[in-house]
Amino acid sequence: MLFRQIFDRTSSTYTYLLASRPGGEALIIDPVKEHLQQYLRLITELDLKLVQAIDTHTHADHITALGDLRDAVQCTTIMGERTHAHCVSRHVREGERLDIDGVRLQAVYTPGHTDESFSFVLEPDKPRAVFTGDVLLIRGSGRTDFQGGDPHRSWDSIVNKLFTLPDDTLVYPAHDYKGMTASSIGEEKHWNPRLAGKTEAEYVALMRGLNLPNPALMDIAVPANLACGQATLTARDDVVRHG
Ligand code: FE
């Protein structure tokens, strides 16, 4: 397995590039627009053919590279079926599998951080890793106070869906703000301070009390990401443009 974790320092976003072998097909998860040239260079150096670009959800803190990657290498752009980004070419449903040469992901609907967030399980028949977007972070969880976020749904997605994966499944989130690069389901069950030993009511109260400021880029990033990162259009404009 060829696996690269690429960090965006501005937004603390992790992007993941996966392929089964040099020379084979590749997919990328949560790419950041500013790193387009870096991704294209790496794909060329590793002799990969990028066939799928996936966003776990509509990001509010950075602009996606989905549209630029599609234009550069003609890859399929993918998000969950509930996204309002009508520019993507494929919408995945709960349980659907994404197959490229030697790599399989399974889509899991995990709302809570947003109402359209999906996670992706690597090798679902024998789970090795899960890409959780922002719903489950390392020793944390994604805020639930905008974009259809809901702390009850976040709890349900984490506890009743992600925590049913084997304990040794590696956890790769879309962000980390403390320099951690990976965790595991077992670790998060035991050590995540928002979840371990907590009731749903305690979790909901904690999430409702966070009072975080909005991300600096939110008013730019959300409309841009509804157009796959290529324009600061509203969703309605995007429908017109692509319809
Ligand atoms: Fe997010």
PDB file of C-alpha atoms and ligand atoms in Angstrom:
ATOM      1  CA  MET A   1       0.000   0.000   0.000  1.00  0.00           C
ATOM      2  CA  LEU A   2       1.252   3.407  -0.951  1.00  0.00           C
ATOM      3  CA  PHE A   3       0.074   5.927   1.641  1.00  0.00           C
ATOM      4  CA  ARG A   4       0.919   9.599   2.003  1.00  0.00           C
ATOM      5  CA  GLN A   5      -0.384  12.035   4.613  1.00  0.00           C
ATOM      6  CA  ILE A   6       0.094  15.642   3.514  1.00  0.00           C
ATOM      7  CA  PHE A   7      -0.339  18.547   5.934  1.00  0.00           C
ATOM      8  CA  ASP A   8      -1.663  22.050   5.246  1.00  0.00           C
ATOM      9  CA  ARG A   9      -0.160  24.308   7.894  1.00  0.00           C
ATOM     10  CA  THR A  10      -2.626  27.162   7.420  1.00  0.00           C
ATOM     11  CA  SER A  11      -5.751  25.129   8.227  1.00  0.00           C
ATOM     12  CA  SER A  12      -4.106  22.123   9.940  1.00  0.00           C
ATOM     13  CA  THR A  13      -5.778  19.911   7.333  1.00  0.00           C
ATOM     14  CA  TYR A  14      -4.585  16.405   6.487  1.00  0.00           C
ATOM     15  CA  THR A  15      -4.881  15.158   2.936  1.00  0.00           C
ATOM     16  CA  TYR A  16      -4.425  11.476   2.143  1.00  0.00           C
ATOM     17  CA  LEU A  17      -3.088   9.953  -1.071  1.00  0.00           C
ATOM     18  CA  LEU A  18      -3.617   6.198  -1.444  1.00  0.00           C
ATOM     19  CA  ALA A  19      -2.612   3.666  -4.084  1.00  0.00           C
ATOM     20  CA  SER A  20      -1.801  -0.018  -4.034  1.00  0.00           C
ATOM     21  CA  ARG A  21       1.489   0.308  -5.941  1.00  0.00           C
ATOM     22  CA  PRO A  22       3.683   2.688  -7.947  1.00  0.00           C
ATOM     23  CA  GLY A  23       2.321   2.827 -11.470  1.00  0.00           C
ATOM     24  CA  GLY A  24      -1.234   2.117 -10.298  1.00  0.00           C
ATOM     25  CA  GLU A  25      -4.431   4.041  -9.760  1.00  0.00           C
ATOM     26  CA  ALA A  26      -4.651   6.458  -6.827  1.00  0.00           C
ATOM     27  CA  LEU A  27      -7.267   8.346  -4.859  1.00  0.00           C
ATOM     28  CA  ILE A  28      -6.975  11.449  -2.734  1.00  0.00           C
ATOM     29  CA  ILE A  29      -9.074  12.469   0.285  1.00  0.00           C
ATOM     30  CA  ASP A  30      -9.677  16.097   1.352  1.00  0.00           C
ATOM     31  CA  PRO A  31      -7.184  17.856  -0.946  1.00  0.00           C
ATOM     32  CA  VAL A  32      -6.452  21.571  -0.335  1.00  0.00           C
ATOM     33  CA  LYS A  33      -6.460  23.987  -3.275  1.00  0.00           C
ATOM     34  CA  GLU A  34      -3.150  25.680  -2.397  1.00  0.00           C
ATOM     35  CA  HIS A  35      -1.338  22.338  -2.617  1.00  0.00           C
ATOM     36  CA  LEU A  36      -2.489  21.416  -6.134  1.00  0.00           C
ATOM     37  CA  GLN A  37       0.991  21.605  -7.646  1.00  0.00           C
ATOM     38  CA  GLN A  38       2.470  19.592  -4.775  1.00  0.00           C
ATOM     39  CA  TYR A  39      -0.092  16.805  -5.320  1.00  0.00           C
ATOM     40  CA  LEU A  40       0.446  16.774  -9.092  1.00  0.00           C
ATOM     41  CA  ARG A  41       4.212  16.601  -8.635  1.00  0.00           C
ATOM     42  CA  LEU A  42       3.948  13.738  -6.138  1.00  0.00           C
ATOM     43  CA  ILE A  43       1.533  11.835  -8.381  1.00  0.00           C
ATOM     44  CA  THR A  44       3.971  12.200 -11.277  1.00  0.00           C
ATOM     45  CA  GLU A  45       6.992  11.223  -9.172  1.00  0.00           C
ATOM     46  CA  LEU A  46       5.242   8.102  -7.882  1.00  0.00           C
ATOM     47  CA  ASP A  47       3.963   7.292 -11.389  1.00  0.00           C
ATOM     48  CA  LEU A  48       0.350   7.247 -10.229  1.00  0.00           C
ATOM     49  CA  LYS A  49      -2.874   7.767 -12.118  1.00  0.00           C
ATOM     50  CA  LEU A  50      -5.214   9.801  -9.911  1.00  0.00           C
ATOM     51  CA  VAL A  51      -8.720   8.507 -10.632  1.00  0.00           C
ATOM     52  CA  GLN A  52     -10.766   9.671  -7.622  1.00  0.00           C
ATOM     53  CA  ALA A  53     -10.763  12.856  -5.502  1.00  0.00           C
ATOM     54  CA  ILE A  54     -12.985  12.722  -2.422  1.00  0.00           C
ATOM     55  CA  ASP A  55     -14.130  15.340   0.080  1.00  0.00           C
ATOM     56  CA  THR A  56     -15.466  13.992   3.375  1.00  0.00           C
ATOM     57  CA  HIS A  57     -17.667  17.096   3.748  1.00  0.00           C
ATOM     58  CA  THR A  58     -18.038  20.734   2.715  1.00  0.00           C
ATOM     59  CA  HIS A  59     -15.089  22.321   4.476  1.00  0.00           C
ATOM     60  CA  ALA A  60     -15.407  25.723   6.140  1.00  0.00           C
ATOM     61  CA  ASP A  61     -11.733  26.421   6.829  1.00  0.00           C
ATOM     62  CA  HIS A  62      -9.974  25.818   3.512  1.00  0.00           C
ATOM     63  CA  ILE A  63     -10.802  25.618  -0.178  1.00  0.00           C
ATOM     64  CA  THR A  64     -10.927  22.204  -1.773  1.00  0.00           C
ATOM     65  CA  ALA A  65      -8.764  21.145  -4.713  1.00  0.00           C
ATOM     66  CA  LEU A  66     -11.442  18.812  -6.105  1.00  0.00           C
ATOM     67  CA  GLY A  67     -12.312  20.958  -9.126  1.00  0.00           C
ATOM     68  CA  ASP A  68      -8.706  21.799  -9.957  1.00  0.00           C
ATOM     69  CA  LEU A  69      -7.668  18.132  -9.749  1.00  0.00           C
ATOM     70  CA  ARG A  70     -10.577  17.130 -11.990  1.00  0.00           C
ATOM     71  CA  ASP A  71      -9.477  19.708 -14.557  1.00  0.00           C
ATOM     72  CA  ALA A  72      -5.816  18.701 -14.316  1.00  0.00           C
ATOM     73  CA  VAL A  73      -6.101  14.899 -14.481  1.00  0.00           C
ATOM     74  CA  GLN A  74      -9.776  14.200 -15.273  1.00  0.00           C
ATOM     75  CA  CYS A  75     -10.360  12.313 -12.025  1.00  0.00           C
ATOM     76  CA  THR A  76     -13.852  11.610 -10.685  1.00  0.00           C
ATOM     77  CA  THR A  77     -14.909  14.041  -7.930  1.00  0.00           C
ATOM     78  CA  ILE A  78     -16.805  12.401  -5.074  1.00  0.00           C
ATOM     79  CA  MET A  79     -18.779  13.455  -2.009  1.00  0.00           C
ATOM     80  CA  GLY A  80     -21.599  11.972   0.040  1.00  0.00           C
ATOM     81  CA  GLU A  81     -25.106  11.975  -1.375  1.00  0.00           C
ATOM     82  CA  ARG A  82     -26.308  14.728   0.953  1.00  0.00           C
ATOM     83  CA  THR A  83     -23.785  17.329  -0.141  1.00  0.00           C
ATOM     84  CA  HIS A  84     -25.051  20.571  -1.647  1.00  0.00           C
ATOM     85  CA  ALA A  85     -21.974  20.688  -3.908  1.00  0.00           C
ATOM     86  CA  HIS A  86     -23.680  19.879  -7.181  1.00  0.00           C
ATOM     87  CA  CYS A  87     -20.373  20.163  -9.031  1.00  0.00           C
ATOM     88  CA  VAL A  88     -19.161  16.716  -7.928  1.00  0.00           C
ATOM     89  CA  SER A  89     -19.525  13.942 -10.464  1.00  0.00           C
ATOM     90  CA  ARG A  90     -20.366  11.117  -8.060  1.00  0.00           C
ATOM     91  CA  HIS A  91     -22.432  11.069  -4.880  1.00  0.00           C
ATOM     92  CA  VAL A  92     -21.904   8.061  -2.611  1.00  0.00           C
ATOM     93  CA  ARG A  93     -24.464   6.472  -0.312  1.00  0.00           C
ATOM     94  CA  GLU A  94     -24.194   4.705   3.022  1.00  0.00           C
ATOM     95  CA  GLY A  95     -22.407   1.385   2.530  1.00  0.00           C
ATOM     96  CA  GLU A  96     -21.357   2.071  -1.038  1.00  0.00           C
ATOM     97  CA  ARG A  97     -17.898   0.924  -2.022  1.00  0.00           C
ATOM     98  CA  LEU A  98     -15.327   2.923  -3.936  1.00  0.00           C
ATOM     99  CA  ASP A  99     -12.940   0.705  -5.826  1.00  0.00           C
ATOM    100  CA  ILE A 100      -9.746   1.589  -7.586  1.00  0.00           C
ATOM    101  CA  ASP A 101      -6.969  -0.764  -8.610  1.00  0.00           C
ATOM    102  CA  GLY A 102      -6.019  -2.531  -5.339  1.00  0.00           C
ATOM    103  CA  VAL A 103      -7.711  -0.084  -2.917  1.00  0.00           C
ATOM    104  CA  ARG A 104     -11.276  -0.283  -1.625  1.00  0.00           C
ATOM    105  CA  LEU A 105     -13.101   2.243   0.556  1.00  0.00           C
ATOM    106  CA  GLN A 106     -16.554   1.909   2.064  1.00  0.00           C
ATOM    107  CA  ALA A 107     -18.647   5.029   2.612  1.00  0.00           C
ATOM    108  CA  VAL A 108     -20.200   5.469   6.057  1.00  0.00           C
ATOM    109  CA  TYR A 109     -22.662   8.287   6.652  1.00  0.00           C
ATOM    110  CA  THR A 110     -21.409  10.087   9.778  1.00  0.00           C
ATOM    111  CA  PRO A 111     -23.334  13.339  10.271  1.00  0.00           C
ATOM    112  CA  GLY A 112     -22.833  15.549  13.313  1.00  0.00           C
ATOM    113  CA  HIS A 113     -20.038  17.944  12.372  1.00  0.00           C
ATOM    114  CA  THR A 114     -22.104  18.721   9.266  1.00  0.00           C
ATOM    115  CA  ASP A 115     -25.318  17.085   8.083  1.00  0.00           C
ATOM    116  CA  GLU A 116     -23.602  15.707   4.958  1.00  0.00           C
ATOM    117  CA  SER A 117     -20.320  14.288   6.339  1.00  0.00           C
ATOM    118  CA  PHE A 118     -19.124  10.844   5.333  1.00  0.00           C
ATOM    119  CA  SER A 119     -16.284   8.709   6.681  1.00  0.00           C
ATOM    120  CA  PHE A 120     -14.461   6.144   4.556  1.00  0.00           C
ATOM    121  CA  VAL A 121     -13.278   2.740   5.790  1.00  0.00           C
ATOM    122  CA  LEU A 122     -10.184   1.342   4.085  1.00  0.00           C
ATOM    123  CA  GLU A 123     -10.550  -2.341   3.169  1.00  0.00           C
ATOM    124  CA  PRO A 124     -14.010  -2.736   4.738  1.00  0.00           C
ATOM    125  CA  ASP A 125     -13.892  -6.567   4.742  1.00  0.00           C
ATOM    126  CA  LYS A 126     -10.962  -6.391   7.185  1.00  0.00           C
ATOM    127  CA  PRO A 127     -10.899  -2.753   8.313  1.00  0.00           C
ATOM    128  CA  ARG A 128      -7.408  -1.290   8.471  1.00  0.00           C
ATOM    129  CA  ALA A 129      -8.117   2.409   8.727  1.00  0.00           C
ATOM    130  CA  VAL A 130     -10.921   4.924   8.687  1.00  0.00           C
ATOM    131  CA  PHE A 131     -10.795   8.437   7.309  1.00  0.00           C
ATOM    132  CA  THR A 132     -13.144  10.283   9.617  1.00  0.00           C
ATOM    133  CA  GLY A 133     -13.214  13.797   8.180  1.00  0.00           C
ATOM    134  CA  ASP A 134     -14.024  16.068  11.100  1.00  0.00           C
ATOM    135  CA  VAL A 135     -16.611  14.006  12.960  1.00  0.00           C
ATOM    136  CA  LEU A 136     -14.003  12.109  15.000  1.00  0.00           C
ATOM    137  CA  LEU A 137     -10.671  13.814  15.633  1.00  0.00           C
ATOM    138  CA  ILE A 138      -7.691  12.587  17.655  1.00  0.00           C
ATOM    139  CA  ARG A 139      -8.706  13.069  21.306  1.00  0.00           C
ATOM    140  CA  GLY A 140     -11.450  15.372  20.089  1.00  0.00           C
ATOM    141  CA  SER A 141     -14.402  15.728  17.745  1.00  0.00           C
ATOM    142  CA  GLY A 142     -15.492  18.231  15.123  1.00  0.00           C
ATOM    143  CA  ARG A 143     -17.560  21.210  16.224  1.00  0.00           C
ATOM    144  CA  THR A 144     -21.303  20.832  15.767  1.00  0.00           C
ATOM    145  CA  ASP A 145     -22.485  24.444  15.685  1.00  0.00           C
ATOM    146  CA  PHE A 146     -22.840  25.201  11.962  1.00  0.00           C
ATOM    147  CA  GLN A 147     -23.551  23.631   8.550  1.00  0.00           C
ATOM    148  CA  GLY A 148     -26.309  21.439   9.944  1.00  0.00           C
ATOM    149  CA  GLY A 149     -24.112  20.178  12.783  1.00  0.00           C
ATOM    150  CA  ASP A 150     -25.828  18.388  15.657  1.00  0.00           C
ATOM    151  CA  PRO A 151     -24.132  17.021  18.791  1.00  0.00           C
ATOM    152  CA  HIS A 152     -26.685  14.175  19.129  1.00  0.00           C
ATOM    153  CA  ARG A 153     -25.930  13.030  15.591  1.00  0.00           C
ATOM    154  CA  SER A 154     -22.194  13.432  16.210  1.00  0.00           C
ATOM    155  CA  TRP A 155     -22.471  11.127  19.241  1.00  0.00           C
ATOM    156  CA  ASP A 156     -24.500   8.614  17.237  1.00  0.00           C
ATOM    157  CA  SER A 157     -22.033   8.637  14.320  1.00  0.00           C
ATOM    158  CA  ILE A 158     -19.014   8.172  16.592  1.00  0.00           C
ATOM    159  CA  VAL A 159     -20.357   5.784  19.230  1.00  0.00           C
ATOM    160  CA  ASN A 160     -22.818   3.717  17.200  1.00  0.00           C
ATOM    161  CA  LYS A 161     -20.984   3.652  13.881  1.00  0.00           C
ATOM    162  CA  LEU A 162     -17.244   4.389  14.070  1.00  0.00           C
ATOM    163  CA  PHE A 163     -16.743   2.721  17.462  1.00  0.00           C
ATOM    164  CA  THR A 164     -18.173  -0.549  16.085  1.00  0.00           C
ATOM    165  CA  LEU A 165     -15.069  -0.882  13.904  1.00  0.00           C
ATOM    166  CA  PRO A 166     -12.302  -3.160  15.299  1.00  0.00           C
ATOM    167  CA  ASP A 167     -10.205  -1.463  17.998  1.00  0.00           C
ATOM    168  CA  ASP A 168      -7.039  -1.711  15.916  1.00  0.00           C
ATOM    169  CA  THR A 169      -8.553   0.227  12.997  1.00  0.00           C
ATOM    170  CA  LEU A 170      -6.360   3.291  12.493  1.00  0.00           C
ATOM    171  CA  VAL A 171      -8.071   6.679  12.657  1.00  0.00           C
ATOM    172  CA  TYR A 172      -7.006   9.341  10.166  1.00  0.00           C
ATOM    173  CA  PRO A 173      -8.898  12.611  10.660  1.00  0.00           C
ATOM    174  CA  ALA A 174      -9.079  15.635   8.370  1.00  0.00           C
ATOM    175  CA  HIS A 175      -7.424  17.858  10.975  1.00  0.00           C
ATOM    176  CA  ASP A 176      -5.147  17.840  13.927  1.00  0.00           C
ATOM    177  CA  TYR A 177      -4.129  20.969  15.795  1.00  0.00           C
ATOM    178  CA  LYS A 178      -1.565  19.378  18.131  1.00  0.00           C
ATOM    179  CA  GLY A 179       0.723  17.532  15.733  1.00  0.00           C
ATOM    180  CA  MET A 180      -0.781  14.068  16.163  1.00  0.00           C
ATOM    181  CA  THR A 181      -0.950  12.182  12.866  1.00  0.00           C
ATOM    182  CA  ALA A 182      -3.040   9.075  13.587  1.00  0.00           C
ATOM    183  CA  SER A 183      -4.912   7.224  16.295  1.00  0.00           C
ATOM    184  CA  SER A 184      -6.980   4.050  16.509  1.00  0.00           C
ATOM    185  CA  ILE A 185     -10.582   3.264  17.352  1.00  0.00           C
ATOM    186  CA  GLY A 186      -9.483   1.534  20.581  1.00  0.00           C
ATOM    187  CA  GLU A 187      -7.381   4.519  21.630  1.00  0.00           C
ATOM    188  CA  GLU A 188     -10.218   6.971  21.034  1.00  0.00           C
ATOM    189  CA  LYS A 189     -12.707   4.802  22.951  1.00  0.00           C
ATOM    190  CA  HIS A 190     -10.402   4.893  25.974  1.00  0.00           C
ATOM    191  CA  TRP A 191      -8.692   8.258  25.789  1.00  0.00           C
ATOM    192  CA  ASN A 192     -10.880  10.711  23.897  1.00  0.00           C
ATOM    193  CA  PRO A 193     -11.752  13.177  26.684  1.00  0.00           C
ATOM    194  CA  ARG A 194     -15.047  14.183  25.084  1.00  0.00           C
ATOM    195  CA  LEU A 195     -16.307  10.617  24.801  1.00  0.00           C
ATOM    196  CA  ALA A 196     -14.609   8.210  27.210  1.00  0.00           C
ATOM    197  CA  GLY A 197     -16.804   7.587  30.234  1.00  0.00           C
ATOM    198  CA  LYS A 198     -19.298  10.203  29.091  1.00  0.00           C
ATOM    199  CA  THR A 199     -23.030   9.892  28.519  1.00  0.00           C
ATOM    200  CA  GLU A 200     -24.682  11.266  25.405  1.00  0.00           C
ATOM    201  CA  ALA A 201     -26.211  14.075  27.495  1.00  0.00           C
ATOM    202  CA  GLU A 202     -22.785  15.025  28.860  1.00  0.00           C
ATOM    203  CA  TYR A 203     -21.305  15.020  25.367  1.00  0.00           C
ATOM    204  CA  VAL A 204     -24.116  17.190  24.005  1.00  0.00           C
ATOM    205  CA  ALA A 205     -23.739  19.697  26.858  1.00  0.00           C
ATOM    206  CA  LEU A 206     -19.975  19.836  26.308  1.00  0.00           C
ATOM    207  CA  MET A 207     -20.331  20.428  22.552  1.00  0.00           C
ATOM    208  CA  ARG A 208     -22.989  23.091  23.078  1.00  0.00           C
ATOM    209  CA  GLY A 209     -20.699  24.908  25.493  1.00  0.00           C
ATOM    210  CA  LEU A 210     -17.649  25.174  23.222  1.00  0.00           C
ATOM    211  CA  ASN A 211     -18.487  28.679  21.936  1.00  0.00           C
ATOM    212  CA  LEU A 212     -15.819  28.644  19.219  1.00  0.00           C
ATOM    213  CA  PRO A 213     -15.365  31.589  16.842  1.00  0.00           C
ATOM    214  CA  ASN A 214     -16.237  30.915  13.208  1.00  0.00           C
ATOM    215  CA  PRO A 215     -13.304  29.880  10.976  1.00  0.00           C
ATOM    216  CA  ALA A 216     -11.690  32.947   9.388  1.00  0.00           C
ATOM    217  CA  LEU A 217     -12.254  31.663   5.861  1.00  0.00           C
ATOM    218  CA  MET A 218     -15.796  30.367   6.405  1.00  0.00           C
ATOM    219  CA  ASP A 219     -17.680  32.954   4.336  1.00  0.00           C
ATOM    220  CA  ILE A 220     -15.326  32.377   1.427  1.00  0.00           C
ATOM    221  CA  ALA A 221     -14.614  28.670   1.775  1.00  0.00           C
ATOM    222  CA  VAL A 222     -18.160  27.302   2.035  1.00  0.00           C
ATOM    223  CA  PRO A 223     -19.519  28.928  -1.147  1.00  0.00           C
ATOM    224  CA  ALA A 224     -16.258  28.178  -2.974  1.00  0.00           C
ATOM    225  CA  ASN A 225     -16.399  24.539  -1.925  1.00  0.00           C
ATOM    226  CA  LEU A 226     -19.974  24.209  -3.142  1.00  0.00           C
ATOM    227  CA  ALA A 227     -18.393  24.926  -6.536  1.00  0.00           C
ATOM    228  CA  CYS A 228     -15.603  22.357  -5.950  1.00  0.00           C
ATOM    229  CA  GLY A 229     -13.193  25.128  -4.974  1.00  0.00           C
ATOM    230  CA  GLN A 230     -13.268  26.979  -8.262  1.00  0.00           C
ATOM    231  CA  ALA A 231     -15.382  30.064  -7.628  1.00  0.00           C
ATOM    232  CA  THR A 232     -16.929  32.037  -4.805  1.00  0.00           C
ATOM    233  CA  LEU A 233     -20.430  31.227  -6.048  1.00  0.00           C
ATOM    234  CA  THR A 234     -23.518  30.516  -4.047  1.00  0.00           C
ATOM    235  CA  ALA A 235     -25.043  27.056  -4.315  1.00  0.00           C
ATOM    236  CA  ARG A 236     -27.849  28.526  -6.383  1.00  0.00           C
ATOM    237  CA  ASP A 237     -25.387  30.118  -8.813  1.00  0.00           C
ATOM    238  CA  ASP A 238     -23.565  26.836  -8.998  1.00  0.00           C
ATOM    239  CA  VAL A 239     -26.709  24.981 -10.028  1.00  0.00           C
ATOM    240  CA  VAL A 240     -27.258  27.541 -12.782  1.00  0.00           C
ATOM    241  CA  ARG A 241     -23.671  27.373 -13.951  1.00  0.00           C
ATOM    242  CA  HIS A 242     -23.472  23.597 -14.040  1.00  0.00           C
ATOM    243  CA  GLY A 243     -27.074  22.955 -15.012  1.00  0.00           C
TER     244      GLY A 243
HETATM  245 FE    FE B   1     -14.965  20.564   8.775  1.00  0.00          FE
END
